[in-house]
Short mmCIF file of C-alpha atoms and ligand atoms in Angstrom, two decimals:
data_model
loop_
_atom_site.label_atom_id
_atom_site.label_comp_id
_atom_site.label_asym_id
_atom_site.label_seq_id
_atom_site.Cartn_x
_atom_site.Cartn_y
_atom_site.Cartn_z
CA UNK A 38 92.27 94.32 117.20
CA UNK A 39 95.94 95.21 117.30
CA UNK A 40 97.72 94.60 113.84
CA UNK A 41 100.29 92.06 116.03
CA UNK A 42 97.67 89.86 117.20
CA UNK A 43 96.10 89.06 113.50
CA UNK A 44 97.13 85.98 112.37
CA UNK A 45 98.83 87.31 109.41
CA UNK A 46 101.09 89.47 108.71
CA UNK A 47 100.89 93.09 106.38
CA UNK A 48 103.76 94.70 104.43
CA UNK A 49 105.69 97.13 106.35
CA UNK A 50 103.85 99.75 103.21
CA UNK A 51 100.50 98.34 104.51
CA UNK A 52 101.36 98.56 108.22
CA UNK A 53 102.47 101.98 107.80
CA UNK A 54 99.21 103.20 106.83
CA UNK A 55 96.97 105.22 108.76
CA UNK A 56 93.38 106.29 107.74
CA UNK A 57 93.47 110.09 106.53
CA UNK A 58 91.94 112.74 108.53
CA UNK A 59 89.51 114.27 106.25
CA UNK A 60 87.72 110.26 106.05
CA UNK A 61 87.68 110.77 109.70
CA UNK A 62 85.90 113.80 109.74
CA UNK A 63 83.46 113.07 106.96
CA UNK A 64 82.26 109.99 109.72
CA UNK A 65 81.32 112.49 111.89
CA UNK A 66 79.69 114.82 109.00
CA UNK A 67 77.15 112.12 108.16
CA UNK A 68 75.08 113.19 111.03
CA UNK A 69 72.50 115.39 109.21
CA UNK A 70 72.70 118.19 111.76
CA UNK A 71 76.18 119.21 110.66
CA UNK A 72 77.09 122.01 108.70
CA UNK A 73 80.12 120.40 106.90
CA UNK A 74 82.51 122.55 104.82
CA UNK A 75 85.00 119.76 105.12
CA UNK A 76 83.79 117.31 101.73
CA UNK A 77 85.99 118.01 98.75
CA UNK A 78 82.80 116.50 96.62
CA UNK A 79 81.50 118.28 93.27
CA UNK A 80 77.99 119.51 93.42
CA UNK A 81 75.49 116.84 92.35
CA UNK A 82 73.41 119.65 90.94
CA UNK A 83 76.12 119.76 88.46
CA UNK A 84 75.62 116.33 87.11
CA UNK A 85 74.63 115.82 83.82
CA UNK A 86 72.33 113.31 84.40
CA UNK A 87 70.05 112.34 81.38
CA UNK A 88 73.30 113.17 78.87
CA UNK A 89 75.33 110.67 80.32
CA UNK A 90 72.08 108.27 80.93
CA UNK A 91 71.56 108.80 77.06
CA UNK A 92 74.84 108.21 76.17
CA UNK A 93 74.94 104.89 78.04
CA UNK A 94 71.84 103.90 75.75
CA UNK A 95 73.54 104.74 72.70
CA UNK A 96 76.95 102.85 73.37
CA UNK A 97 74.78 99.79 74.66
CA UNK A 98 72.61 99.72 72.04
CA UNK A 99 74.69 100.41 69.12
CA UNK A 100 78.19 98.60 70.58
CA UNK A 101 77.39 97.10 73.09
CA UNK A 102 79.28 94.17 72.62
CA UNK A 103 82.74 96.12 72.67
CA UNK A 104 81.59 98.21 74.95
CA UNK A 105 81.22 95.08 77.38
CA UNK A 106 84.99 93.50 76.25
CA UNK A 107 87.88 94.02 77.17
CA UNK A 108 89.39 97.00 75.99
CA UNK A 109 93.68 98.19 75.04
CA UNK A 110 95.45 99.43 78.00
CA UNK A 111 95.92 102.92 76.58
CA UNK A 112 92.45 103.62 76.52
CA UNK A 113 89.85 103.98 73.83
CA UNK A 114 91.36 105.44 70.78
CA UNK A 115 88.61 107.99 69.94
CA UNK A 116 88.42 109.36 73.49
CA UNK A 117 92.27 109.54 73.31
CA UNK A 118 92.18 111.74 70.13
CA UNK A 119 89.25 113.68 71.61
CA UNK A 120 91.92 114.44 74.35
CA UNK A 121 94.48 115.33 72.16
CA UNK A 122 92.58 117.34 69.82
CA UNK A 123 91.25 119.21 73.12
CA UNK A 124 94.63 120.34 74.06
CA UNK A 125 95.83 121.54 70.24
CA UNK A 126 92.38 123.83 70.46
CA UNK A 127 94.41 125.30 73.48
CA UNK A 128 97.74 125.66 71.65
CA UNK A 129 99.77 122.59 73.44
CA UNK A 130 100.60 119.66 70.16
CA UNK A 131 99.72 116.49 71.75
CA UNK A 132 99.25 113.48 69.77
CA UNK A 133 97.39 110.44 70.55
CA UNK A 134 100.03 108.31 71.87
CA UNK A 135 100.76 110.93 74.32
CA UNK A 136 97.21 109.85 75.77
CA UNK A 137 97.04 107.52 77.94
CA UNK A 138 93.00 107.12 79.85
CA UNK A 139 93.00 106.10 83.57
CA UNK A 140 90.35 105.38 86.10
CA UNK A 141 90.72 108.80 87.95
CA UNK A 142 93.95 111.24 88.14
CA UNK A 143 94.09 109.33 91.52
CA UNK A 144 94.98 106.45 89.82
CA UNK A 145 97.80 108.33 87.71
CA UNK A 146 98.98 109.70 91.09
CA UNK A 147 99.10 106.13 92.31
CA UNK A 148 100.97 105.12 89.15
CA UNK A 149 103.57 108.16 89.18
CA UNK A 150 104.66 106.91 92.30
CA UNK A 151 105.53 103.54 90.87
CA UNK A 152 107.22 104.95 88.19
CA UNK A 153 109.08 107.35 90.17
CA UNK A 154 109.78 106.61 93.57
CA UNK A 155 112.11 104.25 95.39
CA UNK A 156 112.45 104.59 99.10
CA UNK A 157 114.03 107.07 100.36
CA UNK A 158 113.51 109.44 96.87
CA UNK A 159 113.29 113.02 96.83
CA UNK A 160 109.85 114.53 95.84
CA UNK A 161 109.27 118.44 95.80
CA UNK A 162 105.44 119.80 96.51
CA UNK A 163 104.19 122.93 97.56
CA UNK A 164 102.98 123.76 101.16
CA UNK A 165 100.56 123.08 101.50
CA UNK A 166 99.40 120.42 98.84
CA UNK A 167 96.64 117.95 97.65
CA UNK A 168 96.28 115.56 100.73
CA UNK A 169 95.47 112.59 98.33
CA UNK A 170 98.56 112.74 96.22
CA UNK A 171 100.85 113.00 99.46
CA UNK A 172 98.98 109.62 100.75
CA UNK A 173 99.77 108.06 97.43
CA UNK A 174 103.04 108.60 96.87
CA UNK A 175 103.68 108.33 100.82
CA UNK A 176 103.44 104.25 99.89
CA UNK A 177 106.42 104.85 97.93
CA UNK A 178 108.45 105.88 100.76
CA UNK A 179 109.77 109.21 99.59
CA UNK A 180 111.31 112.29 101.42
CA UNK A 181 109.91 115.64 100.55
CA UNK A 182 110.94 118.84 100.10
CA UNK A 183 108.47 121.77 100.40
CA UNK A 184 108.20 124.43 98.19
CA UNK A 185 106.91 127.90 100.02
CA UNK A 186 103.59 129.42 98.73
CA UNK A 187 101.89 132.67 98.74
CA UNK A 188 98.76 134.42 97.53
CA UNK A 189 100.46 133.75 93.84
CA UNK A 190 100.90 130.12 94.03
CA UNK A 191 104.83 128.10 94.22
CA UNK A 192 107.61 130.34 94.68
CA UNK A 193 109.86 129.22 91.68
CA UNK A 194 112.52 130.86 93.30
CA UNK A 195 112.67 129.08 96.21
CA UNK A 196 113.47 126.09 93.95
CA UNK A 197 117.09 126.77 94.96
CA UNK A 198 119.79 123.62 93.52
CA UNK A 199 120.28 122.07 97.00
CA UNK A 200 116.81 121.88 97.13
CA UNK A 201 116.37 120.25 93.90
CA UNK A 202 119.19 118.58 93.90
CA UNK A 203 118.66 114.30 93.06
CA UNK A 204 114.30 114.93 93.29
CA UNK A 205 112.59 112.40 90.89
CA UNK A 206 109.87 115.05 90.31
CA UNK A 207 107.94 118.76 91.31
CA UNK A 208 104.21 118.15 92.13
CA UNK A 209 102.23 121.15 90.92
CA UNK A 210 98.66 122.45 90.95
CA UNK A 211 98.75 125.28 88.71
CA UNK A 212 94.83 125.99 89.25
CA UNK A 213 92.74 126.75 92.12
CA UNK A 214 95.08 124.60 94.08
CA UNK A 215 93.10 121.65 96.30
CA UNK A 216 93.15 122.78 99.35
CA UNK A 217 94.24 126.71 98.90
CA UNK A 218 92.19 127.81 95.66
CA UNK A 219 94.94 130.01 94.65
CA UNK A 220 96.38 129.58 91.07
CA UNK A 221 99.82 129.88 90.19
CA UNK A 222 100.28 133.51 88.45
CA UNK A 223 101.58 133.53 84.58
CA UNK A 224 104.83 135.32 85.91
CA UNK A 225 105.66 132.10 87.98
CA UNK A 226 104.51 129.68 85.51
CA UNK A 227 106.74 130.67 83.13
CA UNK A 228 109.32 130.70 85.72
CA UNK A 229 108.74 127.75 87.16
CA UNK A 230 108.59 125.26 83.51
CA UNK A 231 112.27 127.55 82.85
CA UNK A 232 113.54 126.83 86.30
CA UNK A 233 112.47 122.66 85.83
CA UNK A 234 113.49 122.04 82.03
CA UNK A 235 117.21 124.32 83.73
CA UNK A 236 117.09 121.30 86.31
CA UNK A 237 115.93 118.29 84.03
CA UNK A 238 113.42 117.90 86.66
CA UNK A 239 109.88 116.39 85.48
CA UNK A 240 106.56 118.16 86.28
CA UNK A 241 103.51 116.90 87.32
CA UNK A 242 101.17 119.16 87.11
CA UNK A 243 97.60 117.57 88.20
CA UNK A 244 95.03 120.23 87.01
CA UNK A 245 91.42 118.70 87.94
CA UNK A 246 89.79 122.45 88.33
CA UNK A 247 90.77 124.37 85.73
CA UNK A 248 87.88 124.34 83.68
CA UNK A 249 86.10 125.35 86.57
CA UNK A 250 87.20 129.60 86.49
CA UNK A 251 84.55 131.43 87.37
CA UNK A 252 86.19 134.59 87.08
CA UNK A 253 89.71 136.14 85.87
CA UNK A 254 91.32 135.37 82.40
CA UNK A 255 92.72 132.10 81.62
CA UNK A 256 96.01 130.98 82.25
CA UNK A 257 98.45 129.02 79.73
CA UNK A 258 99.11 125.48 81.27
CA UNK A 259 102.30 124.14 82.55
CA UNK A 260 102.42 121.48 79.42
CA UNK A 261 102.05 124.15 77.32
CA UNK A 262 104.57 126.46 78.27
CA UNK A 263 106.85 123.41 79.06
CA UNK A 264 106.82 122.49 75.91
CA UNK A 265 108.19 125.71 74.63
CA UNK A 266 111.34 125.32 76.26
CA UNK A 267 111.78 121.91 76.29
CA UNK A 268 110.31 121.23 80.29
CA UNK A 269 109.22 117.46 80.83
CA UNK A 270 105.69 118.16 82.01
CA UNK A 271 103.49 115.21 82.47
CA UNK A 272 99.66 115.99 82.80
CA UNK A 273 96.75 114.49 85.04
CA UNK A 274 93.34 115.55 83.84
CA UNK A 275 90.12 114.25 85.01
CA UNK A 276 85.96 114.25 83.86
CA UNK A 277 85.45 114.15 87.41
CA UNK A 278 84.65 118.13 88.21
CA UNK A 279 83.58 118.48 84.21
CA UNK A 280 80.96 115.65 84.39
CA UNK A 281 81.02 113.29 87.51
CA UNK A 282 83.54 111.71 89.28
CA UNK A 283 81.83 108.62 89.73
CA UNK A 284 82.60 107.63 86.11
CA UNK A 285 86.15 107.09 87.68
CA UNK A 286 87.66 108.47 83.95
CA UNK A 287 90.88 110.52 84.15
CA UNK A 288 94.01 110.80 81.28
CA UNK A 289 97.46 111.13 81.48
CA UNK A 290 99.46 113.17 78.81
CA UNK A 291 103.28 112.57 79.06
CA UNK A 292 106.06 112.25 76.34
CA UNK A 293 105.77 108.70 74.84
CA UNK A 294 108.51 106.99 77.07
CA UNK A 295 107.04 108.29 80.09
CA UNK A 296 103.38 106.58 78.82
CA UNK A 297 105.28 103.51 77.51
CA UNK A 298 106.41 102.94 81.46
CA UNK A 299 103.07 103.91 82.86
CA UNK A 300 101.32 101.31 80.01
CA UNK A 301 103.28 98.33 81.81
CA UNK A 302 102.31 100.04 85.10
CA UNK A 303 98.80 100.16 84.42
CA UNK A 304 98.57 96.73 82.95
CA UNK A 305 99.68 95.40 86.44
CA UNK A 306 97.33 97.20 88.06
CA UNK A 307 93.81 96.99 86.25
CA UNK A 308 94.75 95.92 82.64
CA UNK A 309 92.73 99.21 81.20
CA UNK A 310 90.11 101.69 82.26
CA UNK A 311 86.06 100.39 81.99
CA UNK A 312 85.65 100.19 78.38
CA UNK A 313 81.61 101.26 78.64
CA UNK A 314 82.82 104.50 80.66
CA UNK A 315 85.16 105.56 78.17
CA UNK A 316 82.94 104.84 75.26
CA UNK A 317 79.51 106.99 77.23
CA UNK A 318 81.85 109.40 77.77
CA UNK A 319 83.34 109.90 74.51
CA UNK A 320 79.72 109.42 73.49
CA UNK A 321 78.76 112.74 76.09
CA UNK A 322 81.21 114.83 74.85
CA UNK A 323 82.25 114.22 71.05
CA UNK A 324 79.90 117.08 69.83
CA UNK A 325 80.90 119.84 72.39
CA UNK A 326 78.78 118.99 75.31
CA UNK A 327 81.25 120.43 77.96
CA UNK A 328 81.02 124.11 76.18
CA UNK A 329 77.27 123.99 76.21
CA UNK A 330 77.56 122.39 79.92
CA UNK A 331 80.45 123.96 81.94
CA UNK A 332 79.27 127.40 81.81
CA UNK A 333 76.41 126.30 84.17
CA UNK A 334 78.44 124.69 86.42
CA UNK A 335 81.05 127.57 86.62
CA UNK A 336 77.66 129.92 87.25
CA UNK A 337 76.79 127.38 90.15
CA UNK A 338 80.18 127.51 91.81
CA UNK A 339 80.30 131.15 91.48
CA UNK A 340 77.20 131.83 93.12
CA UNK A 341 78.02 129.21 95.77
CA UNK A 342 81.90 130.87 96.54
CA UNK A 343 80.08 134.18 96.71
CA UNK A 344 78.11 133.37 99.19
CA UNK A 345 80.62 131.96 101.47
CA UNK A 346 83.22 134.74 100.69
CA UNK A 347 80.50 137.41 101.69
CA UNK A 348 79.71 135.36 104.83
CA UNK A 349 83.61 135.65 105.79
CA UNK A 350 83.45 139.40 105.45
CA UNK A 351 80.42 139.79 107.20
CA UNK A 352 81.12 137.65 110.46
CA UNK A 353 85.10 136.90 110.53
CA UNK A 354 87.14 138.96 112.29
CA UNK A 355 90.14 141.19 111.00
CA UNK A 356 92.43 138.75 112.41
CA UNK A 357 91.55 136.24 109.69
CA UNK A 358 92.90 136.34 106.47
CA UNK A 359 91.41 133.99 103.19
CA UNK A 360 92.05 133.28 99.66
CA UNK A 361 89.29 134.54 97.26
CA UNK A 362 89.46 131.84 94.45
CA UNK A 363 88.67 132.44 90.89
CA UNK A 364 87.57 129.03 90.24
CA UNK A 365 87.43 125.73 91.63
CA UNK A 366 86.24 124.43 95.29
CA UNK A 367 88.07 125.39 98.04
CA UNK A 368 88.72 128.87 100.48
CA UNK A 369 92.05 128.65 102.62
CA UNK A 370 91.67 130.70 106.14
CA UNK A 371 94.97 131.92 107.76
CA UNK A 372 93.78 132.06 111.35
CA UNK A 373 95.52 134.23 114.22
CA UNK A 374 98.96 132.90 114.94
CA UNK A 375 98.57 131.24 118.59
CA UNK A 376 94.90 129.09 117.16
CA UNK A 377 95.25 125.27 116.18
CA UNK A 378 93.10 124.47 113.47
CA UNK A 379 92.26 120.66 114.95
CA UNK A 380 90.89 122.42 118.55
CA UNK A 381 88.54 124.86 116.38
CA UNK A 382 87.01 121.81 114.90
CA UNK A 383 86.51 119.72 117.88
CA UNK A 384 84.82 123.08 119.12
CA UNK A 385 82.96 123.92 115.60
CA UNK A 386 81.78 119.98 116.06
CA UNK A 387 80.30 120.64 119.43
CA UNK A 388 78.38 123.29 117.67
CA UNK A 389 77.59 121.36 114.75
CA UNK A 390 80.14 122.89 112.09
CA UNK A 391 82.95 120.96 110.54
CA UNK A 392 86.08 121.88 108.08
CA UNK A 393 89.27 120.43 107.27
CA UNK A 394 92.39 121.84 109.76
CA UNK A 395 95.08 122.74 107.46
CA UNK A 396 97.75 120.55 108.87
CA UNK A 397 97.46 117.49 107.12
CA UNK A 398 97.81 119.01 104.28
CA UNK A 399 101.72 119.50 104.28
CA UNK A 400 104.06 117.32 104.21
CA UNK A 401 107.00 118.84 105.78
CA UNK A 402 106.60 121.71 109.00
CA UNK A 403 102.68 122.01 108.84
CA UNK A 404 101.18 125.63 109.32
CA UNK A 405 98.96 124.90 112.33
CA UNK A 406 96.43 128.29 112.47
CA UNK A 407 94.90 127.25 109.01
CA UNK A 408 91.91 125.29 107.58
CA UNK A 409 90.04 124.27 104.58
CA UNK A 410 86.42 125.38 103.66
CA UNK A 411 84.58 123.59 100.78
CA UNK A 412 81.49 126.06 99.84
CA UNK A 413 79.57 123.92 96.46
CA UNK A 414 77.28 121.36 98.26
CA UNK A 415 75.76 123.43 101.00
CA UNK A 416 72.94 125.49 100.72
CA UNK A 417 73.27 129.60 101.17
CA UNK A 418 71.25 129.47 104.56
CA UNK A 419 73.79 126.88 105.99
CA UNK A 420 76.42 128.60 104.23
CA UNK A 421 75.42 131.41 106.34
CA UNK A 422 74.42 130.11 109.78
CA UNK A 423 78.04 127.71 109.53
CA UNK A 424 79.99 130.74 108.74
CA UNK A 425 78.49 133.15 111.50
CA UNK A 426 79.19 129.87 113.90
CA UNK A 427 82.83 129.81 112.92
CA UNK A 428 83.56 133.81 113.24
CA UNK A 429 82.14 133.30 116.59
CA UNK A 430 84.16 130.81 117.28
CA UNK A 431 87.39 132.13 116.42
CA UNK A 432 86.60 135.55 117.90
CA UNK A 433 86.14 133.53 121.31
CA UNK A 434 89.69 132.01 121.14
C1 PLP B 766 94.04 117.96 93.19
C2 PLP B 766 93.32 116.69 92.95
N1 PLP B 766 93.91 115.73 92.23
C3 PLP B 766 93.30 114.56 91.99
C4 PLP B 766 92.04 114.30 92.48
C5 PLP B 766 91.42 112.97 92.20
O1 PLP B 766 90.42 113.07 91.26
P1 PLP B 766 89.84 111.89 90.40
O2 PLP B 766 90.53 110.63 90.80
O3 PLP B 766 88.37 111.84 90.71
O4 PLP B 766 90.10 112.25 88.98
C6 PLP B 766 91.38 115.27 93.25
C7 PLP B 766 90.05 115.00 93.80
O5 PLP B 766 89.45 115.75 94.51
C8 PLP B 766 92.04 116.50 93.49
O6 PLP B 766 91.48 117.48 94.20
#
């Protein structure tokens, strides 16, 4: 039924609203025949099961009446400190009310754009960016400005003043960038938190996959480095990709007025994060679970990009060009110029093969001959056979 002839009416926000491509694909990707590189979910395989089922025990057994109650907005205090204790072992000073624990960095992407966005405000992201954070802040009613990319991330320079000029904030993924996989280069990061603290123009940098490098040195983080010279960087992290992302736990880390704001905001909208999450997950990790866990997870991922990436070389033609991530999820293809992402999946469908086109994924003049190619839940075989599809595919156009 047409919106206009339900007896009630929406919000003009509501109205506006239109379901996002990559649900529409995963409809069709249910059908157990398809090879589908289009999910953006972790692998299950990575799931630390019986740790967080034992952890649950504990908390219910030992607390379980506060772990049932209510709980403060902010979060629960020791998983707060266990955040902010995280980042001093990685040299950024953040102190516990700088924490503040959310139900997924989806949420804090939801809540940024409360805090920051009237209609009509200027946002800067790169191009491409995450497709979920452009759909949240999208409610808000903002105009954006792109910021160029290449195989080393944002082009600071690009940041020119007109360009910056009256934006409420820069959206950044630093590492292994949902949907590209390519990380920002230490060159451009410093650049980039010098350019921004030069503009007084916030940072949020949403960093989900970074603990999920597989191979290359680590990178300083944009709070970090902000911090040095005196950048407002506000950070989204998440247990999602470290643990499981159906425990819904994320955390914000922003300079305390920025966290004061988002307390109110967050108190509107769900009064705190589950209390029994926060308290098994606290409960998972307090004695250095993640550096006994990750590495197997990274190992998993690794194997599973390698196979893909050795599939491209093998089967896709020169006129294709990819990333080759050092971590996290996703491969970008650059396909020839005159080929349309969306008509190579409706023809990969018809063969049983699906991706996400690259399209959606900008918010300003979208780059048509591109796509998106998950590799961590399928197995090598279909790895394999989906791959040599798609070079076939794109050889034929
Ligand atoms: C870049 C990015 N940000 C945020 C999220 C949301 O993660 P969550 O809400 O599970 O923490 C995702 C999920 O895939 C993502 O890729």
């Amino acid at each position: 039924m047409d919106s206009y002839t339900l007896p009630y009416t929406f919000s003009q926000r509501a109205q506006q609203l239109t379901s996002s491509t990559i649900r529409e694909i995963l409809k069709v990707t249910e059908r157990p025949e398809v090879i589908s590189f289009a999910g953006g979910l972790p692998a299950p395989g990575g799931f630390p099961v019986e740790e967080i089922n034992a952890a649950f025990d504990r908390v219910l057994q030992q607390n379980g009446k506060a772990a049932l109650q209510y709980g403060p907005t902010e979060g629960y205090t020791p998983l707060r400190q266990w955040v902010a204790d995280d980042f001093k072992r990685r040299g950024a000073d953040v102190s516990l009310d700088e924490v503040l624990i959310v139900s997924g960095s989806q949420q804090a992407l939801d809540m940024l754009g409360k805090l920051f966005i009237d209609e009509g405000s200027k946002v800067l992201v790169e191009a491409p960016s995450y497709l979920g954070a452009l759909q949240s802040f999208s409610l808000f009613g903002p105009e954006y400005a792109s910021i160029p990319t290449d195989g080393g991330g944002l082009i600071p320079e690009q940041i020119t003043d007109t360009l910056a000029a009256g934006a409420r904030f820069l959206y950044a993924l630093p590492n292994f960038q949902n949907p590209t996989g390519v990380s920002l280069n230490l060159a451009r990061r410093q650049a980039l938190v010098e350019r921004c603290a030069a503009l007084h123009l916030p940072i949020i940098e949403d960093d989900p996959y970074g603990e999920l490098r597989y191979a290359g040195e680590p990178l300083p983080g944009l709070l970090a480095l902000g911090r040095k010279v005196g950048a407002t960087v506000v950070r989204l992290g998440t247990f999602s990709k470290v643990l499981a992302p159906g425990l819904r736990l994320g955390y914000i880390v922003a300079p305390r007025p920025i966290i004061s704001k988002l307390v109110q905001i967050k108190q509107a909208t769900d009064l705190h994060t589950a209390t029994v999450s926060q308290m098994a997950v606290y409960e998972t990790i307090k004695d250095g679970f993640l550096d006994r866990h990750l590495p197997t997870v990274r190992e998993l991922y690794k194997r599973q990009c390698g196979y893909m990436l050795d599939a491209m070389e093998e089967h896709f033609p020169d006129t294709a060009s990819w990333t080759r991530p050092e971590g996290g999820m996703f491969i970008w293809v650059d396909l020839p110029e005159h080929l349309d992402g969306s008509r190579l999946l409706d023809r990969a469908i018809e063969r049983n093969v699906a991706f996400v086109p690259g399209a959606p994924f900008y918010a300003g003049m979208p780059k048509a001959n591109t796509l998106r190619l998950s590799f961590v839940t399928v197995s090598e075989q279909r790895i394999r056979e989906g791959i040599a599809t798609l070079g076939e595919l794109i050889r034929e156009s």
